[in-house]
Short mmCIF file of C-alpha atoms and ligand atoms in Angstrom, two decimals:
data_model
loop_
_atom_site.label_atom_id
_atom_site.label_comp_id
_atom_site.label_asym_id
_atom_site.label_seq_id
_atom_site.Cartn_x
_atom_site.Cartn_y
_atom_site.Cartn_z
CA MET G 249 -2.93 -24.12 67.20
CA LYS G 250 -3.04 -21.25 69.42
CA LYS G 251 -6.28 -19.92 70.83
CA PHE G 252 -7.60 -16.47 71.04
CA TYR G 253 -11.04 -15.12 72.67
CA ILE G 254 -13.74 -12.78 70.64
CA ALA G 255 -13.72 -9.52 72.20
CA LYS G 256 -17.39 -8.97 72.30
CA SER G 257 -19.30 -5.83 71.15
CA ARG G 258 -22.43 -4.25 70.00
CA ARG G 259 -21.15 -4.59 66.41
CA LEU G 260 -20.52 -8.39 66.76
CA ARG G 261 -24.31 -8.92 67.67
CA SER G 262 -25.39 -11.58 70.17
CA THR G 263 -28.57 -13.27 69.85
CA PRO G 264 -31.62 -14.29 71.93
CA TYR G 265 -30.12 -17.31 72.87
CA THR G 266 -26.50 -16.31 73.50
CA SER G 267 -26.56 -16.66 77.41
CA ARG G 268 -28.35 -20.13 77.28
CA ILE G 269 -25.48 -21.68 74.78
CA GLU G 270 -22.77 -20.13 76.79
CA ASN G 271 -24.10 -21.88 79.99
CA GLN G 272 -24.47 -25.18 78.24
CA GLY G 273 -21.08 -25.36 77.22
CA LEU G 274 -20.17 -23.54 74.12
CA THR G 275 -16.46 -23.17 73.32
CA ALA G 276 -16.05 -21.48 70.05
CA TYR G 277 -17.81 -18.89 67.96
CA THR G 278 -17.55 -17.66 64.28
CA ILE G 279 -18.72 -14.46 63.26
CA TYR G 280 -21.48 -14.71 60.42
CA ASN G 281 -23.30 -11.64 58.93
CA HIS G 282 -21.98 -9.34 61.90
CA MET G 283 -23.24 -11.65 64.45
CA LEU G 284 -22.23 -14.64 66.80
CA LEU G 285 -22.79 -17.90 65.19
CA PRO G 286 -21.67 -20.94 67.62
CA ALA G 287 -18.94 -23.16 66.16
CA SER G 288 -18.28 -25.74 68.91
CA PHE G 289 -19.48 -27.11 72.33
CA GLY G 290 -16.23 -28.62 73.03
CA ASN G 291 -15.42 -31.67 70.47
CA ILE G 292 -17.00 -31.37 67.02
CA GLU G 293 -16.37 -35.13 66.54
CA LYS G 294 -18.52 -35.85 69.30
CA GLU G 295 -21.15 -33.47 68.08
CA TYR G 296 -20.88 -35.28 64.59
CA PHE G 297 -21.78 -38.91 65.91
CA HIS G 298 -24.38 -37.16 68.24
CA LEU G 299 -26.26 -35.11 65.19
CA LYS G 300 -26.32 -38.53 63.03
CA GLU G 301 -27.85 -40.25 65.86
CA HIS G 302 -30.28 -38.15 67.93
CA VAL G 303 -31.35 -34.38 67.93
CA GLN G 304 -29.69 -31.09 68.35
CA VAL G 305 -31.04 -27.54 68.80
CA TRP G 306 -28.71 -24.78 67.03
CA ASP G 307 -28.64 -21.10 67.48
CA VAL G 308 -28.51 -20.03 64.12
CA ALA G 309 -29.72 -16.61 64.22
CA ALA G 310 -26.64 -15.28 62.18
CA GLU G 311 -28.50 -16.66 59.30
CA ARG G 312 -30.08 -13.13 58.93
CA GLN G 313 -33.31 -12.36 57.03
CA VAL G 314 -33.39 -9.59 54.23
CA GLN G 315 -36.99 -8.71 53.95
CA ILE G 316 -38.27 -7.39 50.55
CA THR G 317 -41.92 -6.24 50.79
CA GLY G 318 -43.68 -4.05 48.03
CA LYS G 319 -45.14 -4.44 44.48
CA ASP G 320 -41.91 -4.92 42.99
CA ALA G 321 -40.55 -7.49 45.66
CA GLU G 322 -40.68 -10.59 43.34
CA LYS G 323 -38.81 -8.66 40.61
CA LEU G 324 -36.24 -7.46 42.71
CA VAL G 325 -35.67 -10.95 44.19
CA GLN G 326 -35.49 -12.31 40.79
CA LEU G 327 -32.92 -9.65 39.71
CA MET G 328 -30.50 -11.40 42.12
CA THR G 329 -30.62 -14.96 41.48
CA CYS G 330 -30.12 -17.12 38.27
CA ARG G 331 -32.92 -19.43 39.75
CA ASN G 332 -36.25 -19.01 37.79
CA LEU G 333 -38.72 -18.04 40.47
CA SER G 334 -41.80 -17.35 38.20
CA LYS G 335 -43.52 -20.14 39.40
CA ALA G 336 -42.75 -19.64 43.00
CA LYS G 337 -45.54 -20.36 45.55
CA VAL G 338 -46.12 -18.86 48.93
CA GLY G 339 -45.42 -21.38 51.72
CA ARG G 340 -42.30 -22.77 49.89
CA CYS G 341 -38.54 -22.16 50.40
CA TYR G 342 -36.07 -21.70 47.33
CA TYR G 343 -32.35 -22.10 47.50
CA ILE G 344 -31.08 -19.32 45.31
CA PRO G 345 -27.62 -18.69 44.03
CA THR G 346 -27.32 -14.76 44.19
CA ILE G 347 -24.90 -13.36 41.86
CA ASP G 348 -23.30 -9.97 40.63
CA GLU G 349 -23.42 -8.58 37.06
CA GLU G 350 -20.41 -10.86 36.15
CA GLY G 351 -21.86 -13.89 37.16
CA GLY G 352 -19.73 -14.03 40.37
CA MET G 353 -21.37 -15.80 43.34
CA LEU G 354 -22.53 -13.38 45.92
CA ASN G 355 -24.34 -15.44 48.29
CA ASP G 356 -26.83 -18.81 48.48
CA PRO G 357 -29.72 -17.81 50.79
CA VAL G 358 -32.74 -19.76 51.15
CA ALA G 359 -35.61 -17.65 49.85
CA LEU G 360 -38.97 -17.82 51.27
CA LYS G 361 -42.30 -16.57 49.39
CA LEU G 362 -44.24 -15.37 52.41
CA SER G 363 -46.69 -13.74 50.19
CA ASP G 364 -47.19 -12.24 46.51
CA ASN G 365 -45.64 -9.05 48.09
CA LYS G 366 -43.37 -10.20 50.54
CA TRP G 367 -40.07 -12.38 50.69
CA TRP G 368 -37.44 -13.14 53.14
CA LEU G 369 -33.99 -14.06 52.15
CA SER G 370 -32.30 -16.10 54.49
CA LEU G 371 -28.64 -15.21 54.16
CA ALA G 372 -25.42 -16.83 54.22
CA ASP G 373 -22.21 -14.37 55.33
CA SER G 374 -22.51 -11.55 53.08
CA ASP G 375 -24.27 -8.00 52.93
CA ILE G 376 -27.00 -8.69 50.51
CA GLY G 377 -29.48 -6.36 51.99
CA LEU G 378 -27.11 -3.45 50.99
CA TYR G 379 -27.03 -5.14 47.23
CA ALA G 380 -30.78 -5.15 47.19
CA LYS G 381 -31.04 -1.35 48.54
CA GLY G 382 -28.62 -0.66 45.81
CA ILE G 383 -30.58 -2.19 42.76
CA ALA G 384 -33.62 -0.93 44.28
CA SER G 385 -32.76 2.50 44.53
CA GLY G 386 -30.98 2.58 40.94
CA LEU G 387 -34.10 1.18 39.32
CA SER G 388 -36.72 3.09 41.32
CA LEU G 389 -38.30 -0.21 42.44
CA GLN G 390 -41.39 0.02 44.81
CA VAL G 391 -39.80 -2.14 47.44
CA GLU G 392 -38.84 -1.61 51.00
CA VAL G 393 -35.83 -3.69 52.19
CA SER G 394 -35.00 -4.34 55.73
CA GLU G 395 -33.57 -6.93 58.37
CA PRO G 396 -36.27 -7.74 60.52
CA ASP G 397 -35.25 -9.28 63.97
CA VAL G 398 -35.87 -13.03 63.15
CA ASN G 399 -33.69 -15.54 65.11
CA ILE G 400 -33.72 -18.80 63.61
CA LEU G 401 -33.20 -22.18 65.81
CA ALA G 402 -32.57 -25.07 63.94
CA VAL G 403 -33.63 -28.53 65.43
CA GLN G 404 -31.49 -31.12 63.48
CA GLY G 405 -31.18 -34.86 63.67
CA PRO G 406 -32.89 -38.00 63.12
CA LYS G 407 -35.06 -37.49 66.20
CA SER G 408 -35.80 -33.98 65.52
CA PHE G 409 -39.13 -35.30 63.74
CA LYS G 410 -40.25 -36.91 67.17
CA LEU G 411 -39.17 -33.92 69.28
CA MET G 412 -41.11 -31.43 67.11
CA GLU G 413 -44.28 -33.32 67.08
CA LYS G 414 -44.01 -33.67 70.90
CA VAL G 415 -43.76 -29.67 71.03
CA PHE G 416 -45.87 -28.61 68.13
CA GLY G 417 -48.34 -31.55 67.55
CA LYS G 418 -48.94 -34.15 64.84
CA LYS G 419 -49.71 -31.46 62.13
CA ILE G 420 -46.03 -30.87 61.75
CA ASN G 421 -45.39 -34.33 60.22
CA GLU G 422 -47.47 -32.83 57.16
CA LEU G 423 -44.82 -30.19 56.30
CA LYS G 424 -42.61 -31.34 53.27
CA PHE G 425 -39.11 -30.93 52.45
CA PHE G 426 -38.56 -26.84 51.86
CA GLY G 427 -42.10 -26.21 52.78
CA PHE G 428 -43.01 -23.88 55.66
CA ASP G 429 -46.16 -23.02 57.67
CA TYR G 430 -47.19 -21.47 60.96
CA TYR G 431 -47.72 -23.66 64.08
CA ASN G 432 -48.48 -22.85 67.83
CA PHE G 433 -46.74 -23.13 71.02
CA LYS G 434 -48.23 -21.66 74.16
CA GLY G 435 -50.27 -19.05 72.41
CA ASN G 436 -47.30 -17.93 70.29
CA LYS G 437 -47.32 -18.47 66.63
CA PHE G 438 -44.03 -19.53 64.81
CA LEU G 439 -43.05 -20.04 61.16
CA ILE G 440 -41.35 -23.51 60.74
CA ALA G 441 -39.75 -24.80 57.53
CA ARG G 442 -38.43 -28.45 57.07
CA SER G 443 -35.22 -27.26 56.18
CA GLY G 444 -31.68 -26.82 57.78
CA TRP G 445 -27.70 -26.91 56.98
CA SER G 446 -27.42 -30.64 57.72
CA LYS G 447 -28.51 -33.87 55.82
CA GLN G 448 -29.70 -35.41 58.78
CA GLY G 449 -33.26 -34.23 58.72
CA GLY G 450 -34.96 -31.32 60.61
CA TYR G 451 -36.55 -28.27 60.74
CA GLU G 452 -35.77 -24.52 61.07
CA ILE G 453 -38.11 -22.16 63.42
CA TYR G 454 -38.09 -18.58 62.38
CA VAL G 455 -38.57 -17.07 65.84
CA GLU G 456 -40.24 -13.34 65.38
CA ASN G 457 -40.52 -12.71 69.27
CA ARG G 458 -37.18 -13.10 71.31
CA GLU G 459 -39.24 -13.93 74.64
CA ALA G 460 -41.39 -16.52 73.08
CA GLY G 461 -38.22 -18.04 71.35
CA GLN G 462 -36.32 -18.17 74.62
CA ASN G 463 -39.26 -20.11 76.23
CA LEU G 464 -39.40 -22.45 73.24
CA TYR G 465 -35.79 -22.69 73.36
CA ASP G 466 -36.27 -24.01 77.13
CA GLU G 467 -39.09 -26.14 76.16
CA LEU G 468 -37.17 -28.08 73.45
CA PHE G 469 -34.48 -28.88 76.04
CA LEU G 470 -37.12 -30.07 78.42
CA ALA G 471 -39.21 -32.06 76.05
CA GLY G 472 -36.03 -33.33 74.29
CA LYS G 473 -34.60 -35.14 77.24
CA GLU G 474 -35.88 -38.52 76.32
CA PHE G 475 -34.39 -38.09 72.58
CA GLN G 476 -30.93 -37.27 74.27
CA VAL G 477 -31.23 -33.50 72.91
CA LYS G 478 -28.11 -31.51 73.11
CA PRO G 479 -27.16 -28.06 71.96
CA GLY G 480 -25.37 -27.81 68.62
CA CYS G 481 -24.31 -25.69 65.60
CA PRO G 482 -23.75 -26.35 62.01
CA ASN G 483 -21.15 -29.17 62.18
CA GLN G 484 -18.24 -28.89 59.65
CA ILE G 485 -17.42 -32.55 59.13
CA GLU G 486 -21.19 -33.52 58.57
CA ARG G 487 -21.84 -30.46 56.35
CA ILE G 488 -18.64 -31.22 54.28
CA GLU G 489 -19.37 -34.97 53.87
CA SER G 490 -22.72 -34.10 53.01
CA ALA G 491 -21.56 -31.35 50.24
CA LEU G 492 -23.65 -28.35 51.99
CA LEU G 493 -21.50 -25.63 50.36
CA SER G 494 -20.53 -22.57 52.57
CA SER G 495 -20.25 -19.09 51.06
CA GLY G 496 -17.06 -17.45 51.53
CA ASN G 497 -15.32 -20.73 52.08
CA ASP G 498 -16.28 -23.19 49.13
CA PHE G 499 -16.96 -20.17 46.76
CA ASP G 500 -16.79 -16.54 46.53
CA SER G 501 -17.31 -13.66 43.80
CA CYS G 502 -14.67 -14.82 41.72
CA ASP G 503 -16.51 -18.30 41.09
CA ASN G 504 -19.43 -18.46 38.84
CA PRO G 505 -22.61 -20.85 39.73
CA TYR G 506 -21.79 -23.50 37.43
CA GLU G 507 -18.44 -24.07 38.84
CA CYS G 508 -20.05 -24.57 42.10
CA GLY G 509 -22.34 -27.11 40.87
CA PHE G 510 -25.50 -25.14 40.89
CA ASP G 511 -26.64 -25.94 37.17
CA LYS G 512 -30.12 -27.12 38.54
CA TYR G 513 -30.65 -23.57 39.84
CA ILE G 514 -29.60 -21.70 36.46
CA ASP G 515 -31.90 -20.69 34.06
CA VAL G 516 -30.36 -18.94 30.93
CA ASP G 517 -33.25 -19.66 28.41
CA SER G 518 -36.46 -18.35 29.83
CA ASN G 519 -37.36 -14.69 29.42
CA ILE G 520 -36.50 -13.52 33.12
CA ASN G 521 -34.58 -10.85 34.06
CA TYR G 522 -31.75 -10.79 36.40
CA LEU G 523 -28.40 -9.25 36.84
CA GLY G 524 -25.54 -11.09 35.33
CA LYS G 525 -27.45 -13.28 32.81
CA ASN G 526 -25.63 -11.98 29.81
CA ALA G 527 -22.37 -13.28 31.73
CA LEU G 528 -23.79 -16.58 32.56
CA ILE G 529 -24.98 -17.32 28.94
CA GLN G 530 -21.19 -16.53 27.92
CA ILE G 531 -20.18 -19.02 30.51
CA ALA G 532 -22.58 -21.63 29.49
CA LYS G 533 -21.52 -21.53 25.93
CA LYS G 534 -17.90 -21.55 26.63
CA GLY G 535 -18.13 -24.28 29.32
CA ILE G 536 -16.43 -24.31 32.57
CA ASN G 537 -12.73 -25.34 33.32
CA ARG G 538 -13.04 -25.95 37.14
CA LYS G 539 -15.56 -27.19 39.41
CA LEU G 540 -16.12 -28.00 43.06
CA MET G 541 -15.49 -31.64 43.73
CA GLY G 542 -14.68 -33.55 47.20
CA VAL G 543 -10.98 -34.68 48.24
CA LYS G 544 -9.88 -37.29 50.55
CA ILE G 545 -6.18 -36.74 51.85
CA ASP G 546 -4.17 -38.70 54.20
CA LEU G 547 -3.79 -36.46 57.68
CA ASP G 548 -5.32 -36.73 60.89
CA LYS G 549 -5.93 -33.05 61.24
CA ILE G 550 -5.86 -29.91 59.16
CA GLU G 551 -6.47 -26.03 59.89
CA MET G 552 -7.98 -24.01 57.01
CA THR G 553 -7.52 -20.38 57.05
CA GLU G 554 -6.89 -19.90 53.01
CA GLU G 555 -7.14 -21.90 50.09
CA LYS G 556 -4.27 -24.62 49.58
CA PRO G 557 -3.03 -25.87 46.18
CA LEU G 558 -3.32 -29.51 45.41
CA GLN G 559 -0.24 -30.62 43.19
CA ASN G 560 0.54 -33.37 40.67
CA GLY G 561 4.25 -32.60 40.54
CA LYS G 562 4.59 -29.43 39.10
CA SER G 563 0.86 -29.18 37.90
CA VAL G 564 -2.00 -27.59 39.85
CA VAL G 565 -4.89 -30.03 40.29
CA GLY G 566 -7.04 -27.75 42.21
CA HIS G 567 -7.39 -25.87 45.16
CA LEU G 568 -8.56 -26.87 48.64
CA ARG G 569 -11.45 -24.48 49.97
CA SER G 570 -12.45 -26.25 53.09
CA ALA G 571 -11.34 -29.37 54.85
CA VAL G 572 -11.59 -31.03 58.34
CA TYR G 573 -10.71 -34.64 59.71
CA SER G 574 -13.54 -37.15 59.34
CA PRO G 575 -13.37 -39.72 62.37
CA HIS G 576 -16.26 -41.56 60.17
CA LEU G 577 -13.69 -42.02 57.34
CA LYS G 578 -10.46 -41.68 59.16
CA LYS G 579 -8.94 -39.30 56.66
CA VAL G 580 -9.31 -35.31 56.12
CA VAL G 581 -12.41 -34.80 53.63
CA GLY G 582 -12.67 -31.57 51.82
CA ILE G 583 -14.31 -29.27 49.03
CA ALA G 584 -12.04 -28.19 46.46
CA MET G 585 -12.26 -26.29 43.13
CA ILE G 586 -10.55 -28.97 40.75
CA ASN G 587 -9.18 -28.26 36.96
CA LYS G 588 -10.81 -30.03 34.33
CA GLU G 589 -8.22 -32.18 33.10
CA TYR G 590 -8.64 -33.93 36.42
CA TRP G 591 -12.19 -34.40 36.73
CA ASP G 592 -11.97 -38.10 36.10
CA LYS G 593 -10.76 -38.47 39.50
CA LYS G 594 -7.96 -40.86 38.49
CA THR G 595 -4.93 -38.44 39.29
CA PRO G 596 -3.55 -38.52 42.84
CA PHE G 597 -2.58 -35.10 44.26
CA GLU G 598 -0.20 -33.96 47.18
CA LEU G 599 -0.82 -31.01 49.55
CA GLU G 600 2.22 -29.59 51.19
CA ILE G 601 1.70 -28.17 54.68
CA ASN G 602 4.81 -26.65 56.57
CA GLY G 603 7.16 -28.78 54.12
CA LYS G 604 5.18 -31.72 54.69
CA LYS G 605 3.57 -33.50 51.76
CA SER G 606 0.29 -35.67 52.09
CA LYS G 607 -1.29 -37.92 49.36
CA GLY G 608 -4.90 -37.24 48.43
CA SER G 609 -7.44 -38.56 45.82
CA ILE G 610 -10.32 -36.55 44.14
CA CYS G 611 -13.74 -37.96 44.54
CA ASP G 612 -17.77 -36.77 44.15
CA LEU G 613 -19.56 -34.98 46.37
CA PRO G 614 -21.27 -35.63 48.67
CA ILE G 615 -18.29 -37.69 50.29
CA VAL G 616 -19.06 -41.26 51.11
N1 THG Q 73 -31.02 -22.48 56.50
C1 THG Q 73 -31.56 -20.99 56.52
N2 THG Q 73 -30.54 -20.21 55.97
C2 THG Q 73 -29.48 -20.36 55.65
C3 THG Q 73 -29.02 -21.52 55.61
C4 THG Q 73 -29.83 -22.65 55.90
N3 THG Q 73 -28.51 -19.28 55.28
C5 THG Q 73 -27.15 -19.60 55.31
C6 THG Q 73 -26.82 -20.74 54.66
N4 THG Q 73 -27.75 -21.87 55.07
C7 THG Q 73 -27.08 -20.79 53.07
N5 THG Q 73 -26.88 -21.95 52.25
C8 THG Q 73 -27.52 -23.18 51.97
C9 THG Q 73 -26.82 -24.19 51.71
C10 THG Q 73 -27.68 -25.27 51.33
C11 THG Q 73 -28.95 -25.50 51.45
C12 THG Q 73 -29.46 -24.52 52.24
C13 THG Q 73 -28.79 -23.31 52.42
C14 THG Q 73 -29.88 -26.72 51.56
N6 THG Q 73 -29.46 -27.49 50.51
C15 THG Q 73 -30.18 -28.51 49.97
C16 THG Q 73 -29.28 -29.30 49.35
O1 THG Q 73 -28.16 -29.16 48.39
O2 THG Q 73 -29.47 -30.53 49.36
C17 THG Q 73 -31.75 -28.36 49.32
C18 THG Q 73 -31.72 -27.46 48.18
C19 THG Q 73 -32.79 -27.53 47.34
O3 THG Q 73 -33.31 -28.74 47.31
O4 THG Q 73 -33.25 -26.55 46.79
O5 THG Q 73 -30.65 -26.90 52.45
O6 THG Q 73 -29.61 -23.73 55.98
N7 THG Q 73 -32.77 -20.82 56.76
#
């Protein structure tokens, strides 16, 4: 694999933590919401084992917030998602598949209800702010749509609970999964949620004041010494095994939320109004012919820059969307869109890369 550098510019926005992570051994970036998102600190396999045992602090400022305020804020958020938000409560996070008028997936943000008239959508990588502005303007909604300067720090891993208690006090232990509240550190207030893009447990700190966030960052490393804290980032191995989907990788606007396994976040029966509802009603009637599943492949490395066909003889079993070598399973693991005839997981497949064929099998998500 050839290595290249990212030519930095204002357009590829830095974060308040960029100089810190670069001094701590960052080796790779990806670009997400027009912003730098750390991708590795040298060895993602070592980072995987560390994340599963200790605690990491992640610069995930690239998970940008779309802020929607005003009388019609909730109406606009509901228009963009098939999840029923009519009973949404202040202080809770909601994972909301965001779809277009044909029911195609646009994004899968975490939505935070900050007050009756104020929401944040914590985005995956696509310009939902523009979509929100378009809908608001087209329907003359009474809302303001903006991107506030919020820069999330994620604290992830089994020891995140002890570290956060040490920095923010015992009260943080009361926070339930996908709840959020405000906590103080050195006179500054931080919105903290029990969430994060790993299944190892942890928190996300929505930093609204850059300088306070940088001081907090440094404190997390000082206080975290006894818990072997390290800088980290969303880990491809952990997230694929755990079935945390990646928008743009595992799905895009050609896929509907049923195909992504988002059934529990879809409401086609209630009297709620969202774009793409009629399309989803039709899809629900007809049923789907493919869905995202796990795969295991007999390979010791893989590079994914586009989806790859999985075949059984001349038949296409499905398409591989994300994949990575798992040092735990000693195989490549992946997430693939699998055709209906193969959902019973019985049929093996072959994956051809540079003329070489490897064998693989289909499994459920998460991958164990
Ligand atoms: N946190 C925040 N913003 C984000 C992400 C995040 N924006 C980008 C990206 N991640 C969005 N995608 C996801 C995917 C999965 C989850 C969150 C965001 C997730 N899912 C849980 C699960 O699948 O088990 C819980 C879902 C639920 O119970 O509702 O956490 O990570 N701020």
